[in-house]
Coordinates of C-alpha atoms and ligand atoms in Angstrom, one line a residue:
Chain A
M147 CA 90.8 110.2 63.7
T148 CA 88.6 110.2 66.8
G149 CA 86.4 107.3 67.9
L150 CA 87.2 103.6 67.7
S151 CA 89.0 102.2 64.7
V152 CA 89.6 98.5 64.3
R153 CA 91.4 97.1 61.3
D154 CA 91.9 93.5 60.3
L155 CA 91.5 92.2 63.9
R156 CA 92.2 88.5 64.4
V157 CA 91.9 86.4 67.5
V158 CA 92.9 82.8 67.4
F159 CA 92.4 80.3 70.3
D160 CA 94.5 77.2 69.8
G161 CA 93.9 77.2 66.0
F162 CA 90.2 78.2 66.3
V163 CA 89.6 81.5 64.7
A164 CA 87.2 83.4 67.0
V165 CA 87.6 86.7 65.3
G166 CA 88.9 86.5 61.7
G167 CA 89.7 89.9 60.3
V168 CA 87.2 92.4 61.6
D169 CA 87.2 96.0 60.4
L170 CA 85.1 98.4 62.4
E171 CA 84.9 102.2 62.5
V172 CA 82.8 103.7 65.3
P173 CA 82.9 107.5 65.1
E174 CA 82.9 109.6 68.2
G175 CA 79.4 110.0 69.8
D176 CA 78.0 107.0 67.9
V177 CA 75.8 104.3 69.6
R178 CA 76.9 101.2 67.8
F179 CA 75.1 97.9 68.3
V180 CA 77.0 94.8 67.5
I181 CA 74.7 91.8 67.0
G182 CA 75.2 88.3 65.8
P183 CA 74.4 84.7 66.8
N184 CA 76.0 83.1 69.8
G185 CA 79.6 82.3 69.2
A186 CA 79.9 85.0 66.5
G187 CA 82.9 86.5 68.3
K188 CA 81.3 89.6 69.7
T189 CA 82.6 89.2 73.3
T190 CA 86.0 88.2 72.0
L191 CA 86.1 91.4 69.9
V192 CA 85.6 93.5 73.1
D193 CA 88.1 91.3 74.9
A194 CA 90.6 92.1 72.2
I195 CA 90.0 95.8 72.3
T196 CA 90.4 95.9 76.1
G197 CA 93.5 93.8 76.1
L198 CA 92.1 90.7 77.7
V199 CA 93.0 88.4 74.8
R200 CA 95.9 88.5 72.5
A201 CA 95.1 89.7 69.0
T202 CA 96.7 90.9 65.8
G203 CA 95.8 93.8 63.6
H204 CA 95.2 97.4 64.5
V205 CA 93.0 98.9 67.2
A206 CA 93.1 102.6 67.9
F207 CA 91.0 104.9 70.0
D208 CA 91.3 108.7 69.6
G209 CA 94.5 108.0 67.7
Q210 CA 96.1 105.9 70.4
D211 CA 97.1 102.3 69.5
L212 CA 95.7 99.8 71.9
L213 CA 97.0 96.4 70.9
G214 CA 99.9 95.1 72.9
R215 CA 99.1 97.4 75.9
K216 CA 98.2 95.9 79.3
V217 CA 94.6 95.8 80.4
H218 CA 95.0 98.5 83.0
R219 CA 96.9 100.8 80.7
I220 CA 94.1 100.5 78.1
A221 CA 91.6 101.3 80.8
R222 CA 93.6 104.4 81.7
L223 CA 93.2 105.7 78.1
G224 CA 89.5 106.1 78.8
I225 CA 88.1 102.7 77.7
G226 CA 85.6 101.1 80.0
R227 CA 83.6 97.9 79.7
T228 CA 81.0 95.9 81.4
F229 CA 80.7 92.1 81.3
Q230 CA 78.1 89.7 80.1
T231 CA 77.5 88.6 83.7
A232 CA 77.6 91.7 86.0
A233 CA 81.0 91.9 87.6
V234 CA 80.7 94.1 90.7
F235 CA 82.6 93.7 93.9
E236 CA 79.9 91.9 95.9
E237 CA 81.5 92.3 99.3
L238 CA 81.8 96.0 99.0
T239 CA 79.0 98.6 99.1
V240 CA 77.6 100.4 96.2
L241 CA 79.5 103.5 97.3
Q242 CA 82.8 101.6 97.7
N243 CA 82.4 100.0 94.2
L244 CA 82.0 103.5 92.6
D245 CA 84.7 105.0 94.7
I246 CA 87.2 102.4 93.5
A247 CA 86.1 102.9 89.9
A248 CA 86.8 106.6 90.3
G249 CA 90.2 106.2 91.8
W250 CA 93.1 104.8 89.7
S251 CA 94.7 108.2 89.4
R252 CA 94.7 108.8 93.1
K253 CA 98.2 109.2 94.7
P254 CA 99.3 106.0 96.4
W255 CA 99.6 107.7 99.7
S256 CA 96.2 109.2 99.6
L257 CA 94.8 105.6 99.3
L258 CA 96.0 105.0 102.9
R259 CA 93.5 107.5 104.2
T260 CA 89.8 106.9 104.8
R261 CA 87.2 108.4 102.5
R262 CA 86.0 111.5 104.3
S263 CA 83.4 112.6 101.9
I264 CA 81.8 111.3 98.8
P265 CA 83.5 112.5 95.6
A266 CA 81.3 114.7 93.5
E267 CA 81.5 112.4 90.4
V268 CA 80.5 109.4 92.6
E269 CA 77.5 111.3 94.0
K270 CA 76.5 112.3 90.5
A271 CA 76.8 108.8 89.0
M272 CA 74.8 107.3 91.9
E273 CA 72.0 109.7 91.1
T274 CA 72.2 108.9 87.4
V275 CA 71.9 105.2 87.9
R276 CA 69.4 105.6 90.8
L277 CA 71.5 103.8 93.4
S278 CA 71.8 106.6 96.0
A279 CA 69.3 105.1 98.3
V280 CA 71.2 101.8 98.5
R281 CA 74.7 103.4 98.6
D282 CA 75.6 101.5 101.8
Q283 CA 74.2 98.2 100.7
L284 CA 76.6 95.5 99.7
A285 CA 76.7 95.1 95.9
G286 CA 76.1 91.4 96.2
T287 CA 72.6 92.0 97.6
L288 CA 71.5 94.2 94.7
A289 CA 68.9 93.0 92.2
H290 CA 70.3 91.9 88.8
G291 CA 69.3 95.1 87.0
Q292 CA 70.8 97.2 89.7
K293 CA 74.1 95.4 89.4
Q294 CA 74.2 96.2 85.7
W295 CA 73.5 99.8 86.5
L296 CA 76.2 99.8 89.1
E297 CA 78.6 98.7 86.4
I298 CA 77.4 101.4 84.1
G299 CA 77.8 103.8 87.1
M300 CA 81.4 102.6 87.5
L301 CA 82.1 103.4 83.9
L302 CA 80.7 106.9 84.4
V303 CA 83.0 107.7 87.4
Q304 CA 85.9 106.0 85.6
D305 CA 85.4 108.8 83.1
A306 CA 85.6 106.4 80.2
R307 CA 85.1 107.9 76.8
L308 CA 84.6 104.6 75.0
L309 CA 82.0 102.4 76.6
L310 CA 81.9 98.7 75.6
L311 CA 78.8 97.1 77.0
D312 CA 78.4 93.4 76.7
E313 CA 74.7 92.5 76.8
P314 CA 73.7 95.1 79.3
V315 CA 69.9 94.4 79.3
A316 CA 70.1 90.6 79.4
G317 CA 67.8 89.3 82.1
M318 CA 66.2 92.7 82.7
S319 CA 62.5 93.4 82.9
Q320 CA 60.9 95.6 80.2
S321 CA 60.9 98.7 82.4
E322 CA 64.5 98.1 83.3
R323 CA 65.3 97.8 79.6
D324 CA 63.6 101.1 78.8
A325 CA 65.4 102.9 81.6
T326 CA 68.7 101.4 80.5
G327 CA 68.0 102.5 76.9
D328 CA 67.4 106.0 78.0
L329 CA 70.6 105.9 80.0
L330 CA 72.5 104.9 76.9
G331 CA 71.1 107.9 75.0
E332 CA 72.3 110.1 77.8
L333 CA 75.8 108.5 78.0
S334 CA 76.4 108.8 74.3
R335 CA 76.1 112.6 74.4
D336 CA 79.7 112.9 75.2
R337 CA 80.9 109.4 74.8
T338 CA 81.3 106.7 72.2
V339 CA 79.2 103.6 73.0
L340 CA 79.4 100.1 71.6
V341 CA 76.7 97.7 72.8
I342 CA 76.6 94.0 72.2
E343 CA 73.0 93.0 72.3
H344 CA 70.6 90.1 71.4
D345 CA 67.3 91.8 72.0
M346 CA 66.0 93.0 68.6
D347 CA 63.4 95.2 70.0
F348 CA 65.9 97.0 72.2
L349 CA 68.2 97.4 69.2
R350 CA 65.5 98.9 67.0
R351 CA 64.8 101.5 69.6
Y352 CA 68.2 102.6 70.7
A353 CA 70.8 101.8 68.1
R354 CA 72.1 104.5 65.8
T355 CA 74.2 102.1 63.7
V356 CA 74.5 98.4 63.7
T357 CA 77.3 95.9 62.9
V358 CA 76.3 92.3 62.3
M359 CA 78.9 89.7 63.1
H360 CA 78.8 86.1 62.0
A361 CA 81.5 83.4 62.5
G362 CA 84.2 85.9 63.5
K363 CA 83.6 88.3 60.6
V364 CA 81.5 91.4 59.9
L365 CA 78.6 90.4 57.8
S366 CA 76.8 93.7 57.4
E367 CA 76.9 97.2 58.7
G368 CA 74.6 100.3 58.5
S369 CA 71.5 101.8 60.0
V370 CA 68.9 99.6 61.6
T371 CA 66.8 99.6 58.5
E372 CA 69.7 98.9 56.2
V373 CA 70.8 96.0 58.2
Q374 CA 67.4 94.5 58.5
A375 CA 66.9 94.7 54.8
D376 CA 70.2 92.9 54.1
P377 CA 69.3 89.4 52.8
R378 CA 72.5 87.9 54.2
V379 CA 71.6 89.1 57.7
Q380 CA 68.0 87.8 57.4
E381 CA 69.5 84.5 56.4
V382 CA 71.9 84.0 59.4
Y383 CA 70.2 86.0 62.1
L384 CA 67.1 88.0 61.7
G385 CA 65.4 85.5 59.5
R386 CA 63.3 83.9 62.1
G387 CA 60.4 86.3 62.5
A388 CA 62.4 89.4 63.0
S389 CA 61.7 91.9 60.3
Chain B
M200 CA 77.9 102.6 118.0
S201 CA 79.7 103.8 115.0
P202 CA 82.4 101.4 113.7
R203 CA 85.0 104.0 114.8
V204 CA 83.8 104.1 118.4
R205 CA 83.5 100.3 118.5
A206 CA 87.1 99.9 117.2
L207 CA 88.4 102.4 119.8
A208 CA 86.5 100.6 122.5
G209 CA 88.0 97.3 121.3
F210 CA 91.5 98.7 121.4
G211 CA 90.8 100.0 124.9
I212 CA 89.6 96.7 126.2
T213 CA 92.5 94.9 124.6
A214 CA 94.9 97.3 126.2
V215 CA 93.4 96.8 129.6
L216 CA 93.5 93.0 129.2
L217 CA 97.1 93.0 127.9
F218 CA 98.6 95.7 130.3
A219 CA 96.6 95.2 133.5
V220 CA 94.6 91.9 133.7
A221 CA 97.2 89.5 132.2
P222 CA 100.2 90.7 134.3
L223 CA 98.1 90.7 137.4
L224 CA 96.6 87.3 136.9
L225 CA 99.5 85.4 135.4
G226 CA 102.7 84.3 137.0
D227 CA 106.1 84.8 135.4
F228 CA 106.0 81.5 133.6
R229 CA 102.5 81.9 132.2
L230 CA 103.2 85.6 131.2
G231 CA 106.3 84.4 129.4
L232 CA 104.1 81.9 127.5
L233 CA 101.6 84.6 126.7
A234 CA 104.5 86.8 125.3
K235 CA 105.3 83.9 122.9
Y236 CA 101.6 83.6 121.9
L237 CA 101.4 87.3 121.3
C238 CA 104.4 87.0 118.9
F239 CA 102.4 84.5 116.9
A240 CA 99.4 86.8 117.1
I241 CA 101.5 89.6 115.4
V242 CA 102.3 87.2 112.5
A243 CA 98.6 86.3 112.4
V244 CA 97.5 90.0 112.1
G245 CA 99.6 90.3 109.0
I246 CA 98.3 87.0 107.5
G247 CA 94.8 88.3 108.2
L248 CA 95.5 91.3 106.0
A249 CA 97.3 89.3 103.2
W250 CA 95.0 86.3 103.2
G251 CA 91.7 87.5 104.6
R252 CA 91.6 90.8 102.8
G253 CA 94.0 90.2 100.0
G254 CA 93.2 86.5 99.2
M255 CA 96.9 85.5 99.3
L256 CA 97.2 82.3 101.3
A257 CA 100.5 83.1 102.9
L258 CA 101.7 79.7 103.9
G259 CA 105.4 80.7 104.1
Q260 CA 105.4 83.4 106.7
G261 CA 108.0 81.4 108.6
V262 CA 110.6 82.8 106.1
F263 CA 109.9 86.4 107.2
F264 CA 109.5 85.4 110.9
G265 CA 112.8 83.7 110.6
L266 CA 114.6 86.6 108.9
G267 CA 113.4 88.9 111.7
G268 CA 114.3 86.4 114.4
Y269 CA 117.7 85.6 113.1
A270 CA 118.5 89.3 112.6
M271 CA 117.7 89.9 116.2
A272 CA 119.4 86.8 117.5
M273 CA 122.6 87.5 115.6
H274 CA 122.9 90.9 117.2
L275 CA 122.1 89.5 120.7
K276 CA 124.6 86.6 120.3
L277 CA 127.3 89.1 119.3
A278 CA 126.4 91.4 122.2
D279 CA 126.4 88.4 124.6
A280 CA 129.9 87.4 123.3
G281 CA 131.2 90.9 123.8
P282 CA 133.3 93.1 121.4
G283 CA 135.9 91.2 119.4
N284 CA 134.6 87.7 120.4
L285 CA 132.9 85.2 118.3
P286 CA 129.5 83.8 119.4
D287 CA 129.8 80.7 121.4
F288 CA 128.6 78.2 118.8
M289 CA 131.0 79.4 116.2
T290 CA 134.0 78.5 118.3
L291 CA 132.3 75.2 119.1
Y292 CA 131.6 73.9 115.6
G293 CA 133.7 75.9 113.3
Q294 CA 137.2 76.6 112.6
L295 CA 136.4 80.3 112.1
D296 CA 139.1 82.8 112.9
A297 CA 137.0 85.8 112.1
L298 CA 133.3 86.8 112.0
P299 CA 131.7 85.9 108.6
W300 CA 131.3 89.1 106.6
W301 CA 127.5 89.0 106.7
W302 CA 127.5 88.9 110.5
V303 CA 129.6 92.0 110.8
P304 CA 126.9 94.7 110.3
F305 CA 124.7 93.0 112.9
Q306 CA 127.2 94.2 115.6
N307 CA 125.5 97.5 115.1
P308 CA 122.3 97.6 117.2
I309 CA 120.5 100.1 115.0
F310 CA 121.3 98.1 111.8
A311 CA 120.1 94.9 113.5
L312 CA 116.8 96.4 114.7
L313 CA 116.1 98.0 111.3
A314 CA 117.0 94.7 109.6
T315 CA 114.5 92.7 111.7
V316 CA 111.7 94.5 109.8
L317 CA 113.3 95.9 106.7
L318 CA 115.0 92.7 105.6
P319 CA 111.8 90.6 105.5
M320 CA 110.0 93.5 103.8
T321 CA 112.7 93.8 101.1
V322 CA 112.7 90.0 100.5
A323 CA 108.9 90.1 100.3
L324 CA 109.1 93.0 97.9
L325 CA 111.4 91.2 95.5
L326 CA 109.5 87.9 95.8
G327 CA 106.2 89.7 95.4
L328 CA 107.4 91.5 92.2
L329 CA 108.3 88.2 90.7
I330 CA 105.2 86.3 91.9
F331 CA 102.4 88.8 91.4
R332 CA 103.6 90.2 88.1
R333 CA 103.5 86.6 86.8
R334 CA 100.1 86.3 88.1
V335 CA 100.9 83.4 90.4
R336 CA 98.0 83.0 92.8
G337 CA 95.6 80.7 94.6
A338 CA 97.0 77.3 95.4
Y339 CA 100.2 78.0 93.3
F340 CA 101.0 80.9 95.5
A341 CA 100.4 78.8 98.7
I342 CA 102.6 76.0 97.4
L343 CA 105.3 78.4 96.4
S344 CA 105.3 80.0 99.8
Q345 CA 105.6 76.6 101.4
A346 CA 108.5 75.7 99.2
L347 CA 110.3 78.9 100.2
A348 CA 109.8 78.2 103.9
A349 CA 111.3 74.7 103.3
A350 CA 114.2 76.0 101.3
F351 CA 115.0 78.6 103.9
A352 CA 115.0 76.1 106.7
I353 CA 117.2 73.7 104.7
L354 CA 119.6 76.5 103.9
L355 CA 120.0 77.4 107.6
I356 CA 120.5 73.8 108.6
G357 CA 123.2 73.4 106.0
Q358 CA 125.3 76.3 107.2
Q359 CA 125.9 74.9 110.7
G360 CA 129.2 76.8 111.2
T361 CA 127.7 80.3 110.7
T362 CA 123.9 79.8 111.5
G363 CA 124.0 77.3 114.3
G364 CA 122.4 74.7 111.9
T365 CA 119.6 72.6 113.4
N366 CA 120.1 74.0 116.8
G367 CA 119.7 77.5 115.6
L368 CA 120.8 80.4 117.8
T369 CA 120.2 79.4 121.4
D370 CA 120.9 80.5 124.9
I371 CA 120.4 84.2 124.4
R372 CA 121.1 85.9 127.7
G373 CA 121.0 89.6 127.2
F374 CA 118.7 92.1 125.5
F375 CA 120.4 95.5 124.9
G376 CA 122.0 95.4 128.3
Y377 CA 119.1 93.8 130.2
D378 CA 119.6 90.3 131.6
L379 CA 116.9 88.0 130.3
N380 CA 117.3 85.7 133.3
D381 CA 115.8 88.4 135.5
P382 CA 112.0 88.0 135.8
V383 CA 111.6 91.8 135.8
N384 CA 113.2 92.1 132.5
R385 CA 111.2 89.2 131.1
R386 CA 108.1 91.1 132.1
M387 CA 109.4 94.1 130.3
I388 CA 109.8 92.0 127.2
Y389 CA 106.2 90.9 127.6
F390 CA 105.1 94.6 127.6
I391 CA 107.2 95.3 124.6
V392 CA 105.5 92.5 122.7
A393 CA 102.1 93.6 123.8
V394 CA 102.7 97.2 122.6
A395 CA 103.9 95.8 119.3
L396 CA 100.8 93.8 118.9
L397 CA 98.6 96.8 119.6
A398 CA 100.6 98.9 117.2
M399 CA 100.2 96.2 114.4
L400 CA 96.5 96.0 115.1
G401 CA 96.3 99.8 114.8
I402 CA 98.2 99.8 111.5
T403 CA 96.1 97.0 110.1
W404 CA 92.9 98.7 111.3
Q405 CA 93.8 101.8 109.4
L406 CA 94.8 99.8 106.3
M407 CA 91.6 97.9 106.3
R408 CA 89.3 100.9 106.6
S409 CA 91.2 103.0 104.2
R410 CA 90.6 103.3 100.5
Y411 CA 93.4 100.9 100.0
G412 CA 91.7 98.3 102.2
E413 CA 88.6 98.5 100.0
L414 CA 90.7 98.2 96.9
L415 CA 92.5 95.2 98.4
V416 CA 89.1 93.4 98.9
A417 CA 88.2 94.3 95.3
V418 CA 91.4 92.7 94.1
R419 CA 90.7 89.6 96.2
D420 CA 87.2 89.2 94.8
G421 CA 87.8 90.3 91.2
E422 CA 91.5 90.6 90.3
E423 CA 90.7 90.8 86.6
R424 CA 87.9 93.2 87.1
V425 CA 90.1 95.6 88.9
R426 CA 92.4 95.8 85.9
F427 CA 89.6 97.2 83.8
L428 CA 89.3 100.0 86.2
G429 CA 92.9 101.1 85.5
Y430 CA 94.6 99.5 88.5
D431 CA 97.5 97.0 88.4
P432 CA 96.4 94.4 91.0
A433 CA 100.0 93.2 91.4
N434 CA 100.9 96.5 93.1
V435 CA 97.9 96.3 95.4
K436 CA 98.7 92.8 96.5
L437 CA 102.4 93.7 96.9
V438 CA 101.6 96.3 99.6
A439 CA 99.7 93.8 101.8
Y440 CA 102.2 91.1 101.2
V441 CA 105.1 93.4 102.2
V442 CA 103.3 94.7 105.3
A443 CA 102.5 91.2 106.4
A444 CA 106.2 90.2 105.9
G445 CA 107.2 93.2 108.0
M446 CA 104.9 92.1 110.8
A447 CA 106.2 88.5 110.7
G448 CA 109.7 89.9 110.9
L449 CA 108.9 92.0 113.9
A450 CA 107.2 89.0 115.5
G451 CA 110.3 86.9 114.9
A452 CA 112.5 89.6 116.4
L453 CA 110.4 89.8 119.5
F454 CA 110.2 86.1 119.8
V455 CA 113.9 85.8 120.3
P456 CA 114.1 87.7 123.7
A457 CA 110.7 86.3 124.7
V458 CA 111.7 82.7 124.2
G459 CA 115.5 82.8 124.1
I460 CA 116.0 80.9 120.8
I461 CA 115.4 80.9 117.1
S462 CA 115.9 77.8 115.0
P463 CA 115.0 76.2 111.7
A464 CA 112.3 74.1 113.4
L465 CA 110.5 77.3 114.4
I466 CA 110.3 78.8 110.9
G467 CA 110.0 76.0 108.4
V468 CA 107.0 74.3 106.8
V469 CA 105.2 73.2 109.9
P470 CA 105.4 76.5 111.8
S471 CA 104.4 78.3 108.7
I472 CA 101.2 76.3 108.5
E473 CA 100.6 76.7 112.2
F474 CA 100.7 80.5 111.8
V475 CA 97.8 80.2 109.3
I476 CA 95.7 77.8 111.4
G477 CA 95.1 80.4 114.1
V478 CA 94.1 82.9 111.4
A479 CA 91.6 80.4 109.9
V480 CA 90.1 79.6 113.3
G481 CA 89.8 83.2 114.4
G482 CA 88.4 84.5 111.1
R483 CA 90.8 85.6 108.5
A484 CA 89.0 88.7 107.2
S485 CA 88.4 90.3 110.6
L486 CA 90.9 92.5 112.5
A487 CA 90.8 90.8 115.9
G488 CA 90.0 87.3 114.7
P489 CA 93.5 86.3 113.5
A490 CA 95.2 87.5 116.7
L491 CA 92.7 85.8 119.0
G492 CA 92.8 82.6 116.9
A493 CA 96.5 82.5 117.0
I494 CA 96.6 82.9 120.8
A495 CA 93.9 80.3 121.2
V496 CA 95.6 77.8 119.0
A497 CA 99.0 78.3 120.5
W498 CA 97.5 77.9 124.0
A499 CA 95.6 74.8 122.9
K500 CA 98.8 73.4 121.6
T501 CA 100.7 73.9 124.8
A502 CA 97.8 72.5 126.9
L503 CA 97.2 69.5 124.7
S504 CA 100.7 68.5 123.8
E505 CA 101.6 68.6 127.5
R506 CA 99.1 65.9 128.1
V507 CA 98.8 63.8 124.9
P508 CA 101.6 64.9 122.5
S509 CA 100.6 62.6 119.7
A510 CA 97.1 63.9 119.6
W511 CA 98.1 67.5 118.8
T512 CA 99.1 66.8 115.2
Y513 CA 95.7 65.4 114.3
F514 CA 93.8 68.1 116.2
E515 CA 95.8 70.7 114.4
G516 CA 95.0 69.2 111.0
L517 CA 91.3 69.3 111.9
L518 CA 91.6 72.9 113.1
F519 CA 93.0 73.9 109.8
V520 CA 90.4 72.1 107.6
L521 CA 87.2 72.6 109.6
P522 CA 87.0 76.4 109.6
I523 CA 88.0 76.6 106.0
V524 CA 85.3 74.1 105.0
F525 CA 82.5 74.9 107.4
L526 CA 83.2 78.3 108.8
P527 CA 85.2 80.4 106.3
G528 CA 84.7 83.5 108.4
G529 CA 86.1 81.8 111.4
I530 CA 84.9 82.5 114.9
A531 CA 84.7 86.2 114.1
S532 CA 81.9 85.5 111.7
L533 CA 79.8 84.0 114.5
V534 CA 80.3 87.2 116.5
S535 CA 79.2 89.4 113.6
L536 CA 76.3 87.1 113.0
V537 CA 75.1 87.6 116.6
R538 CA 75.6 91.3 116.2
R539 CA 73.6 91.5 113.1
R540 CA 70.8 89.5 114.7
R541 CA 70.6 91.8 117.6
A542 CA 70.6 94.9 115.4
A543 CA 67.8 93.4 113.4
A544 CA 66.7 96.8 112.1
P545 CA 64.7 96.6 108.9
P546 CA 67.0 96.8 105.9
P547 CA 67.0 100.1 104.0
A548 CA 64.3 100.3 101.3
V549 CA 65.7 99.3 97.9
D550 CA 65.1 101.9 95.2
Q551 CA 63.3 99.7 92.7
R552 CA 62.7 102.5 90.3
P553 CA 64.7 102.1 87.1
P554 CA 67.4 104.6 86.5
L555 CA 66.0 107.8 85.1
V556 CA 68.4 109.8 83.0
R557 CA 67.5 113.4 83.6
E558 CA 64.5 114.3 85.7
G559 CA 61.7 114.8 83.2
A560 CA 63.7 113.6 80.2
A561 CA 63.2 110.4 78.2
Ligands
ADP679 N1 89.2 81.8 75.9 C1 88.7 81.1 74.9 N2 89.3 79.9 74.5 C2 88.8 79.2 73.4 N3 87.8 79.5 72.7 C3 87.1 80.7 73.1 C4 87.5 81.5 74.2 N4 86.7 82.5 74.3 C5 85.8 82.4 73.3 N5 86.0 81.3 72.6 C6 85.3 80.8 71.4 O1 85.2 81.8 70.5 C7 84.0 81.9 69.8 C8 83.4 83.3 70.0 O2 83.0 83.5 71.3 P1 82.4 84.8 71.8 O3 83.2 86.0 71.4 O4 82.1 84.7 73.3 O5 81.0 84.8 71.1 P2 79.7 85.8 71.3 O6 79.5 86.4 70.0 O7 78.6 84.9 71.7 O8 80.0 86.8 72.4 C9 83.1 80.8 70.5 O9 83.1 79.7 69.6 C10 83.8 80.5 71.8 O10 83.6 79.2 72.1
MG680 MG1 79.2 87.0 74.2

């Protein structure tokens, strides 16, 4: 089985069930959007897949079991994520951020040397996310949208095959959204992408498949049209002026 | 000037100051004091790496300083006593017939020299494995470091017969065959300390500008984030912690011939805090800041406590708190502020275009 496979996933915080038995199959190459009201458990789902919170059930990616592994081991299996609020290393430059993301497999001794040239994958990712011109600028000085792209660039050089993006276009302008959407299409050509998103317009344009979560459970799943037609979805989420 | 040229110029100027200007200007007494301050500066360079770049507030470097210092002092005491004899204090306090087993290997000069650096590094490695794997950090790390310094000092005080207790190991007369009462040899010690400081600055410079140095800053600012990139931050921190411990050990070892004594009062809670104060004042994340801050604070302490001993403690407290609250980058940040002002070239144009996937696509 290739792609992401989640079965009966549960996450409980001090008795509060944040994710209560989620089943999810995201085949390789899919662009899956996960939507749902605030507090539905979307971020927690990604946290569980990436090892940040303790969970029960089964999570596998490309046949490898993920649950119980440490965060950095899961990352090494080719699973990358971004965060709801962009998490870049603000005191490092764009280039340094990307170089670090490209580097976990470097030999310890080689880390003691200075970077002599820019690794090809870093150069390429900088081009892709249009940050070449600001490569020597501190990441903390970037505009909000640029930080999000830097994070996506970090996933590219990290060579992640499963991308988990938590609200990547939140706070972006319309043109930034369009560009990010195009970028998603490009990324998905040889990767599996899971996007948590609130923006319905963005979803309609770029989602291939959609999973709707509500109160820690999967409420509905299918293509954009199927999900929008689902009365239960309209009731909890899309109801207000969405269709 | 490229950063590389600037750094080389900085090293050059420092070398001239340490090897030419200071020995010419200062008398034997002042030069001896400077040797002591330079030892503190070596500790500070390591703290700058661990705290400034790695975010580990190492408030217990006295432990490693002490391990290095005692390792050196044990050998020198044995050498002073001569083969087959016990060090003077053992015959004074104790009813010891033979050298305690853990003193025996320190008769060997090579072992003792290696131990001054490798012993603190090994202890730091073991401690660090426990501490960082368990994700002890922030204030908890600082408090734990303090507790270790306190425990180490208490342990030494309790073993009067074999460690010299509160007095420590005093009255060290020789250094590998050189008489430490001879001013010429004391100058030689000063030069050794100065070389060591330059070497530690060089090592730290390379570490800071290497890929490891960048990774260390990333761990400092986003320990959790680094995990998602496939790194184990515990290992990254461990390296800086162990290197800083090695530097503290080396400093302790050099302190012994430079000052002639090592004792629990020099390595416990208070000195451990004092090591950090200079770093905070000078600027913890810079290369030269911690060393300069350490020298300045140690000098101020001598100057002030000669005149008004009671005032020093309060002044020291202020020195610790003020930079952390009002000037987190220390004095070094003022320097780089000025430098940035002067080089007020327009910032590079920001590419405001959204990311395009492929040229012509989309
Ligand atoms: N670490 C935590 N401890 C306790 N409760 C949490 C924690 N993280 C999330 N929650 C709760 O779990 C629920 C789901 O949160 P989340 O996954 O962030 O929702 P969203 O779908 O908006 O991303 C929320 O009610 C939230 O308050
Ligand atoms: Mg969320």
